[in-house]
XYZ file of C-alpha atoms in Angstrom:
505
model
C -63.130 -39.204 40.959
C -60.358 -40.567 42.681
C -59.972 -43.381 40.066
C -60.088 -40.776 37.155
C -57.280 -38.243 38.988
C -54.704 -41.570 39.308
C -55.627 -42.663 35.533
C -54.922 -38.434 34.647
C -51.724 -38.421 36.478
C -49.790 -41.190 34.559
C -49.684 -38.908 31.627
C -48.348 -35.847 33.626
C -45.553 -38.435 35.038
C -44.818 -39.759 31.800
C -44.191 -36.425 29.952
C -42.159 -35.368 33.303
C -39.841 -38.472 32.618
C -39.572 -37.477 28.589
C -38.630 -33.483 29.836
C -36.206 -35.246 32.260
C -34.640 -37.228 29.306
C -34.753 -34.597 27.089
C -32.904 -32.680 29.203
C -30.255 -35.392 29.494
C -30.551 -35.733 25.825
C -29.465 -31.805 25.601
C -27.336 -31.882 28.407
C -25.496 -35.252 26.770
C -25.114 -32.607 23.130
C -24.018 -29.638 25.508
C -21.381 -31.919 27.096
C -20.321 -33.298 23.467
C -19.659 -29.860 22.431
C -16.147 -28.302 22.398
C -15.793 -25.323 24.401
C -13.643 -22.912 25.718
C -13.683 -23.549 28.723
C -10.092 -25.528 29.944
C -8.205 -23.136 27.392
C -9.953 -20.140 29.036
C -7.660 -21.349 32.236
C -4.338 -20.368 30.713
C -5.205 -17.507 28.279
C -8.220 -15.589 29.595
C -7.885 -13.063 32.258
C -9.229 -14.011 35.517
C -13.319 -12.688 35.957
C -13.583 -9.980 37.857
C -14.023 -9.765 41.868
C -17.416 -8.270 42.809
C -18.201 -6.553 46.149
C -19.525 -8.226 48.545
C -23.115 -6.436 48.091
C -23.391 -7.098 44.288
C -22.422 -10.663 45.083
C -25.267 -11.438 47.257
C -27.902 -9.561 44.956
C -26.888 -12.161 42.073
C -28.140 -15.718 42.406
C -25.693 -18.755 42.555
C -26.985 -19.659 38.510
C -26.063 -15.849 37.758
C -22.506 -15.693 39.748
C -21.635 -18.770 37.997
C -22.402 -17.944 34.428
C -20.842 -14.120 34.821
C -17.652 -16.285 36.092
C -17.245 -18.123 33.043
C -16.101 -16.163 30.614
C -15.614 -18.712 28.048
C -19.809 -18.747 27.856
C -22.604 -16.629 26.198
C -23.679 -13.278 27.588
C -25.519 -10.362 26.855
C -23.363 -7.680 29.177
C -20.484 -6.048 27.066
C -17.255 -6.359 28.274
C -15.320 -3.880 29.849
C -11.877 -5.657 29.129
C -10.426 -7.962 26.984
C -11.085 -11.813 27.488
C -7.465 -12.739 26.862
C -4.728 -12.587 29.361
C -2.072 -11.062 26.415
C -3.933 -8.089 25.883
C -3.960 -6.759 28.987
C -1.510 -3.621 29.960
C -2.260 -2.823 26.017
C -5.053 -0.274 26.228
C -5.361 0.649 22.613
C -5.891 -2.572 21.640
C -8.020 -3.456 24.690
C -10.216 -0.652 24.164
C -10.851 -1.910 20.113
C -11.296 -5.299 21.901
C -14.221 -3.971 23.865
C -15.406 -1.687 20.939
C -15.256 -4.850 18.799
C -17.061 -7.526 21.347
C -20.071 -4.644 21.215
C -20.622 -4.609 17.705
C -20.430 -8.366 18.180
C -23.160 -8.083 20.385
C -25.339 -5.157 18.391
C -24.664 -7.827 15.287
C -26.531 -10.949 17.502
C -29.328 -8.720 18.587
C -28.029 -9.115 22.284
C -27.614 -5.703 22.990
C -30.109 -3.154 21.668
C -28.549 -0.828 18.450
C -29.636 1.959 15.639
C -27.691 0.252 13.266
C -29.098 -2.013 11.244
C -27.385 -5.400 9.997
C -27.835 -4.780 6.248
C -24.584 -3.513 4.962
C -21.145 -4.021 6.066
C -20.551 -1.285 9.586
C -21.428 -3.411 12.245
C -18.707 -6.127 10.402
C -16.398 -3.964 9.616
C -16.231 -2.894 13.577
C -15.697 -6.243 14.101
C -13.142 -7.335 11.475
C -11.321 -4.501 10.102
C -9.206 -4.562 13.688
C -8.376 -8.086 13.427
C -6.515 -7.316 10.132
C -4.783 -4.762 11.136
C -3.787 -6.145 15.170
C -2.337 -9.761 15.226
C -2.933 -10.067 18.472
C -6.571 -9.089 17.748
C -7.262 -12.016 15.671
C -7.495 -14.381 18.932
C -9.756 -12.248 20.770
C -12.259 -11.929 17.949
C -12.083 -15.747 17.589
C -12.541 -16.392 21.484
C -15.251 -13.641 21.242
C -16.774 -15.186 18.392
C -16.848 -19.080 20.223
C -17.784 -17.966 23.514
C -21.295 -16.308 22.066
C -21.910 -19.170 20.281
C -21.461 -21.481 23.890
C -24.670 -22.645 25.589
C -26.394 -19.653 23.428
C -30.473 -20.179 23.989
C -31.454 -17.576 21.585
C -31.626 -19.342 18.625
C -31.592 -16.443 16.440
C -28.573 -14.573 18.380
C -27.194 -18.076 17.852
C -27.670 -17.704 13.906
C -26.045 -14.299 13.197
C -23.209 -15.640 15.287
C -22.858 -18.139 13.091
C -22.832 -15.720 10.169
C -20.085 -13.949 11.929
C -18.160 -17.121 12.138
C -18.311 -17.725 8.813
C -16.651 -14.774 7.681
C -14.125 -14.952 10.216
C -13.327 -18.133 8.958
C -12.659 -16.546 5.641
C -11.026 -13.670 6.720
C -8.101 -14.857 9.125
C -6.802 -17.726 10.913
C -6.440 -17.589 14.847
C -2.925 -18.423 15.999
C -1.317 -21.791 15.988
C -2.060 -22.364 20.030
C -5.932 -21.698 19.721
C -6.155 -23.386 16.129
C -6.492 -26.486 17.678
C -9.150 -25.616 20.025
C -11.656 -23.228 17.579
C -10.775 -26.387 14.699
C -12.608 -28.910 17.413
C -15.243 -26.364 18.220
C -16.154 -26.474 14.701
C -16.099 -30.301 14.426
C -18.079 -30.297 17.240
C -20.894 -28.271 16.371
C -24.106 -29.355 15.080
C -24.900 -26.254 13.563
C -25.533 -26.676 9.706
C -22.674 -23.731 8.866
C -19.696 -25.335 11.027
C -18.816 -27.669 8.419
C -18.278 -24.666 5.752
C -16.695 -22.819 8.472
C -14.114 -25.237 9.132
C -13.104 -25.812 5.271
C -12.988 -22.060 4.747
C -10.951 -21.937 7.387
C -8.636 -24.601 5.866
C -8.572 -22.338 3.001
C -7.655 -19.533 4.421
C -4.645 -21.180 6.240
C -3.070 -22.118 3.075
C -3.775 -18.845 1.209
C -3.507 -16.327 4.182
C -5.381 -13.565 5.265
C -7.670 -11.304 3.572
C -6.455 -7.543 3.411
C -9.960 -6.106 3.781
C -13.085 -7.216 5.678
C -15.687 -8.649 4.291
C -17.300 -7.406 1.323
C -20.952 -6.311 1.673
C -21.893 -8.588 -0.942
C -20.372 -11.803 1.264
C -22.264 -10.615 4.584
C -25.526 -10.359 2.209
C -24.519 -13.916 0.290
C -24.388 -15.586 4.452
C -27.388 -13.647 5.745
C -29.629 -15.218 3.067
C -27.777 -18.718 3.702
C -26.450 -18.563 0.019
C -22.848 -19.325 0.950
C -22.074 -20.007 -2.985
C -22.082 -16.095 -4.487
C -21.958 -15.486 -8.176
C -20.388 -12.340 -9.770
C -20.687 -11.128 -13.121
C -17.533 -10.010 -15.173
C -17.791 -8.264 -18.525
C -15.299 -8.927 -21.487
C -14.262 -6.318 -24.394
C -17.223 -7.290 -26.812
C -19.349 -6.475 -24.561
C -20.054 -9.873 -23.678
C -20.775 -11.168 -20.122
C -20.474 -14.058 -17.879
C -21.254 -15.479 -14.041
C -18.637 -16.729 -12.167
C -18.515 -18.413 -8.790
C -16.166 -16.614 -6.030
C -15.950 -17.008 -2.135
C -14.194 -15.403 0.582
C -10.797 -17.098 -0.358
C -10.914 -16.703 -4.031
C -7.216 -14.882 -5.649
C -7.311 -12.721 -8.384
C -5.029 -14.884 -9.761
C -7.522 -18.233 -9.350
C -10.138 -16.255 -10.585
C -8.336 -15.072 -13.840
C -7.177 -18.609 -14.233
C -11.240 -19.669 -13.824
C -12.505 -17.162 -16.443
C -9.295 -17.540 -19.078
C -10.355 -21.167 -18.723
C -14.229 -21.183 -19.543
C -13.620 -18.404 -22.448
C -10.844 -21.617 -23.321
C -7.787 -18.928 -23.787
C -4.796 -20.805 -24.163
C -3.021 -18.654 -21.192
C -4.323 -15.432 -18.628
C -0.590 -14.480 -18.825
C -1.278 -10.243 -19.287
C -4.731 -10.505 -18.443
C -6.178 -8.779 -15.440
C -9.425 -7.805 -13.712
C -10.644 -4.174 -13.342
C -13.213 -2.447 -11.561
C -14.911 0.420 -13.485
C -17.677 2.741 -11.387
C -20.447 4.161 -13.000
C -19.500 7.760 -12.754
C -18.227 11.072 -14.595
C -14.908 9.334 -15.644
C -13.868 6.102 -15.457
C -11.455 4.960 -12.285
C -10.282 1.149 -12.527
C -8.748 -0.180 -8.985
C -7.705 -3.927 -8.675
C -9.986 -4.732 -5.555
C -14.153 -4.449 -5.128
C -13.274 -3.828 -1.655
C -10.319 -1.101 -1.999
C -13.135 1.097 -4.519
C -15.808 0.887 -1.363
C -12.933 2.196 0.810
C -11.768 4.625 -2.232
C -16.321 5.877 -2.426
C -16.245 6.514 1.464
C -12.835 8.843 1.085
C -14.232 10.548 -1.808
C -17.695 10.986 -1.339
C -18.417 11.669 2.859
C -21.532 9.550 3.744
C -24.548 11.988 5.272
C -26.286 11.239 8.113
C -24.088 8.532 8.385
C -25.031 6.931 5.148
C -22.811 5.813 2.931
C -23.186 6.719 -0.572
C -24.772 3.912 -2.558
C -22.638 3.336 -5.575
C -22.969 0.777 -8.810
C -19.858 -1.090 -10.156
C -18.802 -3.744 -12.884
C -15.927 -5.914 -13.002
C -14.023 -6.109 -16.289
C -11.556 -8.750 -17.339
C -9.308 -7.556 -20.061
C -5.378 -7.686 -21.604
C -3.346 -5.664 -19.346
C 0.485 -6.408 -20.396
C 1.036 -6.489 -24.365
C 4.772 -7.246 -24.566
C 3.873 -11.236 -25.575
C 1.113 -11.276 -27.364
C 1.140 -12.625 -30.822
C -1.845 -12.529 -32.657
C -2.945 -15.799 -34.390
C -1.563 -17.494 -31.583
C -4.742 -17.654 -29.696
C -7.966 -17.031 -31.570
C -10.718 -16.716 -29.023
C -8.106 -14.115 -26.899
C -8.209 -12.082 -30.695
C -11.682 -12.320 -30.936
C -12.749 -11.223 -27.611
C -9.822 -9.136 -26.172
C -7.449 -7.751 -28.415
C -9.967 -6.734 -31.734
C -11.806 -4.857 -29.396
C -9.170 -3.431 -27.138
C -7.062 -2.046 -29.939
C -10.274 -1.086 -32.273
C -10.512 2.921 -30.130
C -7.117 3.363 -30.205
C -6.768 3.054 -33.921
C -10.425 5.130 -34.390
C -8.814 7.728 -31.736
C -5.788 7.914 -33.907
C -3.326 6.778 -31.684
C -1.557 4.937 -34.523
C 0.953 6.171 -37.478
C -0.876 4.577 -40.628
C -1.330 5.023 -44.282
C -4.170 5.993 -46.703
C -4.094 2.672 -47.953
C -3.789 0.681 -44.552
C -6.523 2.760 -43.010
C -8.400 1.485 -45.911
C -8.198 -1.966 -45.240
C -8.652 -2.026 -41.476
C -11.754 0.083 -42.414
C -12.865 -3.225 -44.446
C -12.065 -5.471 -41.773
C -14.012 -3.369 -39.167
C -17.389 -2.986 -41.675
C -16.908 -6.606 -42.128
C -16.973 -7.548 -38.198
C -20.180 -5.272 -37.768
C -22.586 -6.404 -40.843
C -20.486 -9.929 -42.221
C -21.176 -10.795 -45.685
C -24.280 -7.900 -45.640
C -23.611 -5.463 -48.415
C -26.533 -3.016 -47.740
C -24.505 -0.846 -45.791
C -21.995 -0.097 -48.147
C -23.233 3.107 -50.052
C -23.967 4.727 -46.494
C -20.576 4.083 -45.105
C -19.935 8.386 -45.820
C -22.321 8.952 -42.686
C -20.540 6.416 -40.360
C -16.939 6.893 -41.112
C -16.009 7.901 -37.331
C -16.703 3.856 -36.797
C -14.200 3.005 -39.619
C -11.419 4.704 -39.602
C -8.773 7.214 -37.573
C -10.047 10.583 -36.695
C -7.179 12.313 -37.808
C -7.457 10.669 -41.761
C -11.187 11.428 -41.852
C -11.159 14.786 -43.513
C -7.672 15.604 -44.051
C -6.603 13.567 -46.624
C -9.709 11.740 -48.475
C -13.203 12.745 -49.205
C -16.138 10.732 -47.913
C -17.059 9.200 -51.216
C -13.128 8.311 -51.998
C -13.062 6.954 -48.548
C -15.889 4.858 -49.482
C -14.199 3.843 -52.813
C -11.465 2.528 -51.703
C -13.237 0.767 -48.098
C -15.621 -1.015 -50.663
C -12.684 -1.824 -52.836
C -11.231 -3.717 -49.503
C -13.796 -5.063 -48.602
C -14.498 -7.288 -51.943
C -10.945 -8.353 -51.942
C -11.930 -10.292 -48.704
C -15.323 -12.223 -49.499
C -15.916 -15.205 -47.912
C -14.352 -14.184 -44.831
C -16.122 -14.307 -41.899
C -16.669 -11.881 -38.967
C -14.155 -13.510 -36.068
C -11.781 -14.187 -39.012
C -11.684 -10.089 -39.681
C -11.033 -9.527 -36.331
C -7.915 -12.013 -36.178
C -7.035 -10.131 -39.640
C -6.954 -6.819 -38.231
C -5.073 -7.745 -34.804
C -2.737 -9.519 -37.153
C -2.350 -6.167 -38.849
C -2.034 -3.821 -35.764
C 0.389 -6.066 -34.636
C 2.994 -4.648 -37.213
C 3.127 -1.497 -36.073
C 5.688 -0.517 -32.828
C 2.677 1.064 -31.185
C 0.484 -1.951 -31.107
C -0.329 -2.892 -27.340
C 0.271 0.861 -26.546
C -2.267 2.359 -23.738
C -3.406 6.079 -23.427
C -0.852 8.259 -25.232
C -1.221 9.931 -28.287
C 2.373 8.804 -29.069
C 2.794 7.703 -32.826
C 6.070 8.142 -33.460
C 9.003 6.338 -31.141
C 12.120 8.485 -30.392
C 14.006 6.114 -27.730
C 14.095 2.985 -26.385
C 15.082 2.154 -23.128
C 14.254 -2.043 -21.731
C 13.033 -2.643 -18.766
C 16.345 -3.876 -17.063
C 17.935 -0.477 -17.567
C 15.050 1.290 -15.219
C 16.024 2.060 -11.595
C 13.241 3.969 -10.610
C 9.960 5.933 -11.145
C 7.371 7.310 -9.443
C 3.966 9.414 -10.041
C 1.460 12.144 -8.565
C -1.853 13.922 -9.640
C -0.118 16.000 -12.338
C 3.360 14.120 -13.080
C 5.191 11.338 -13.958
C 8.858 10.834 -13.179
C 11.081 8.325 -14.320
C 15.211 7.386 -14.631
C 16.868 5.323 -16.370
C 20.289 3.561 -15.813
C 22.623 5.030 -12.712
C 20.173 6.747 -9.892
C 23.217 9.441 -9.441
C 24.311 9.614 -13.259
C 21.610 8.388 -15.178
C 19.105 10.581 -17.014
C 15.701 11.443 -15.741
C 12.535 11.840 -17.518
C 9.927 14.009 -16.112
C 6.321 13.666 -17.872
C 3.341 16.268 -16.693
C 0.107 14.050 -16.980
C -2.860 13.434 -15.209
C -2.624 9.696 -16.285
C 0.927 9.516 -13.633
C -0.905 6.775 -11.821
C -1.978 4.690 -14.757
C 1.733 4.772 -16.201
C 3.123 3.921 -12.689
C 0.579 0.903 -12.726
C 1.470 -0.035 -15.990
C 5.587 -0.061 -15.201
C 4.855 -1.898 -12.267
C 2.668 -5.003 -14.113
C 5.320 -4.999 -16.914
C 8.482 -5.056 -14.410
C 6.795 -7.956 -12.182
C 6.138 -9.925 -15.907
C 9.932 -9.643 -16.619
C 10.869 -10.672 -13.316
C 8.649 -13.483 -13.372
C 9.529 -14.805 -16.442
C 13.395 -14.256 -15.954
C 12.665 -16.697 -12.670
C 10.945 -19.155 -14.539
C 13.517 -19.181 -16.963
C 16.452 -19.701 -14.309
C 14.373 -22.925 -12.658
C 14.283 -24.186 -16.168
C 17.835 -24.037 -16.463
C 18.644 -25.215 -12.620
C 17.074 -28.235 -13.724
């Protein structure tokens, strides 16, 4: 027996000495890891003194850890964990508020709220934005629940939370240094995105909203790479990749590339809701904020809400058609087409004819079965205003089918460049939303000095703000005219800048 029990106790010994080394193994990662702890010297407020009662209820491991305030916990705080915040109590108090949805968001502290959608992150990151001095605390927040964490899944949804921190804002230049090594330090499979989002973010600055609930969703399923899809004019579609740092203006530049348009100059990307009315805003995240305003969420749920991003021709004043085919083809055929069907153009009998010819032409090609029934789809051919008052249906068809032999051989995209080509003649081509066929003045852009809108007006004046005259238009489209101004102004400006580099040089 007693030979047996000395032969049995080598193997207990020998996995003692492996927990030993794995210890010193984990201890020799912990050490290699970059914390906060010598920065929290300088910056964070000292912890907090404890009676002497409470102090002798909490064990030496437990006084220690509550004392260093640079590592993981589970209590909330009840202030701030940087020195600079202190004596600030409305930004102390978001501090706290924020540090507790940080907490709700690990699973450290118990909560209603679930982490699908985007409250919990907003709690956390909508401050930030707002409060420089916030963006430090969430950052020192953010490193000190990811320091010695053993919960590896707390550990995991901090990491998500780092990762669109890093994509949101940069900490300041004095703890850059110190969250950049904790990142380089980590051995967590997300650091290394984290830091080059971060990189990103330094050199394009900060994001104006939190994170979209579509990022959160992309990290929570580890699928840091998100694809969105953006619809074209002929009703065409495409995937494109985005992240957290993506412009508008990078992401314009990526889809005018792959559709290979020859510029994005006047191009821009929409957002159209599918609603009673269509409402276009510049920014996914400004329509979410846009939803809650409008429609109050019940029983704290907020309205669910479907949405497609468009990418169309915005500004008109330099396009040329013929001078880029594919932007004809998919953009400006199909953008102009309702505006000519709505009769928002001055044409003749005999030029509504042809366009009619070009338009049967881009739906059926060389296909002449169509023809004799073109009486019962007339709306799809030609202005609304021509369609009975002028013509009958069969003369209407007499003279489309006349058109349309004149043109054989031609093929559908080719039409479309034809009729863009023909548009393009009149003063109103490129026009948006008015009824206006006829023009009575002209004023350029250089002579405008101011203009503003509302729900039910839109006011303009032109040359001298004291002496100049004023034009006051009652619309419900004051917004969309505003808009418009405002893209066509910054185009001018831009160009006129361009054009004085040029002749610096």
């Amino acid at each position: 027996w007693r030979a047996r029990s000395r032969r049995s106790s080598r193997p207990v010994r020998r996995r003692a000495r492996q927990r030993r080394q794995r210890w010193r193994d984990g201890a020799g990662r912990r050490a290699r890891q970059h914390t906060l702890e010598e920065y929290s010297i300088d910056h964070f407020r000292p912890p907090p003194k404890r009676t002497q009662s409470r102090a002798l209820g909490m064990n030496t491991a437990r006084r220690r850890q509550a004392d260093q305030l640079w590592r993981h916990s589970r209590d909330p705080l009840k202030q701030p964990l940087l020195r600079k915040l202190q004596g600030k109590d409305d930004l102390s108090t978001q501090a706290i508020i924020t540090f507790l949805a940080t907490l709700k968001y690990m699973g450290d502290h118990p909560s209603k709220r679930s982490r699908a959608g985007n409250e919990l992150t907003d709690q956390i990151f909508e401050p930030p934005l707002k409060h420089e001095l916030l963006k430090d605390e969430v950052y020192c927040q953010l490193c000190k629940q990811l320091t010695d964490n053993l919960n590896a899944f707390s550990e995991e949804r901090g990491w998500e939370l780092m990762w669109l921190a890093t994509g949101c804002f940069a900490p300041s230049p004095n703890l850059l240094k110190e969250v950049t090594q904790f990142l380089r330090t980590s051995r967590n499979t997300v650091a290394p995105d984290c830091l080059a989002r971060l990189q990103k973010t330094l050199r394009n600055g900060q994001r104006k909203y939190p994170p979209h609930q579509v990022e959160v969703e992309a990290i929570q399923h580890k699928t840091t790479i998100i694809y969105h899809k953006v619809y074209f004019p002929d009703d065409s579609d495409e995937a494109f990749e985005v992240d957290s740092s993506t412009r508008a203006k990078d992401f314009c530049a990526n889809v005018a590339n792959k559709l290979g348009l020859k510029s994005y100059e006047g191009f821009s990307l929409f957002v159209k809701i599918a609603d009673k009315g269509d409402f276009f805003f510049d920014f996914v995240r400004h329509l979410t904020e846009w939803i809650k305003k409008a429609k109050p969420s019940r029983d704290g749920v907020t309205p669910q809400f479907s949405y497609q991003v468009f990418f169309m021709k915005k500004l008109w004043s330099t396009t040329v058609p013929g001078r880029d085919r594919n932007a004809d083809i998919i953009f400006h055929y199909h953008q102009e087409l309702p505006k000519l069907l709505r009769g928002y153009h001055k044409c003749t009998v005999d030029e509504a004819a042809e366009l009619a010819a070009l338009i049967y032409r881009v739906k059926f090609g060389e296909n002449k079965n169509n023809l004799q029934h073109i009486p019962r789809f007339l709306k799809e051919l030609l202005p609304a205003d021509l369609i009975k008052q002028l013509l009958s249906a069969e003369e209407w068809k007499r003279r489309i089918v006349a058109q349309y032999n004149n043109s054989i051989g031609m093929s559908s995209d080719e039409a479309k460049v034809t009729f863009t080509k023909l548009i393009y003649k009149w003063p109103t081509f490129g026009s948006a939303f008015f009824e206006v066929k006829e023009i009575l003045e002209i004023h350029p852009f250089t002579k405008i000095s101011n203009w503003s809108s509302g729900n039910t007006y839109f006011h303009m004046t032109v040359g001298n703000l004291i002496r100049g005259s004023k034009l006051l238009c009652e619309t419900s489209l004051g917004y969309k005219m505003d808009d418009l101004l405002t893209s066509y102004i910054s185009l001018m400006l831009t160009t006129m800048n361009k054009q004085r580099t040029l002749r610096s040089r």
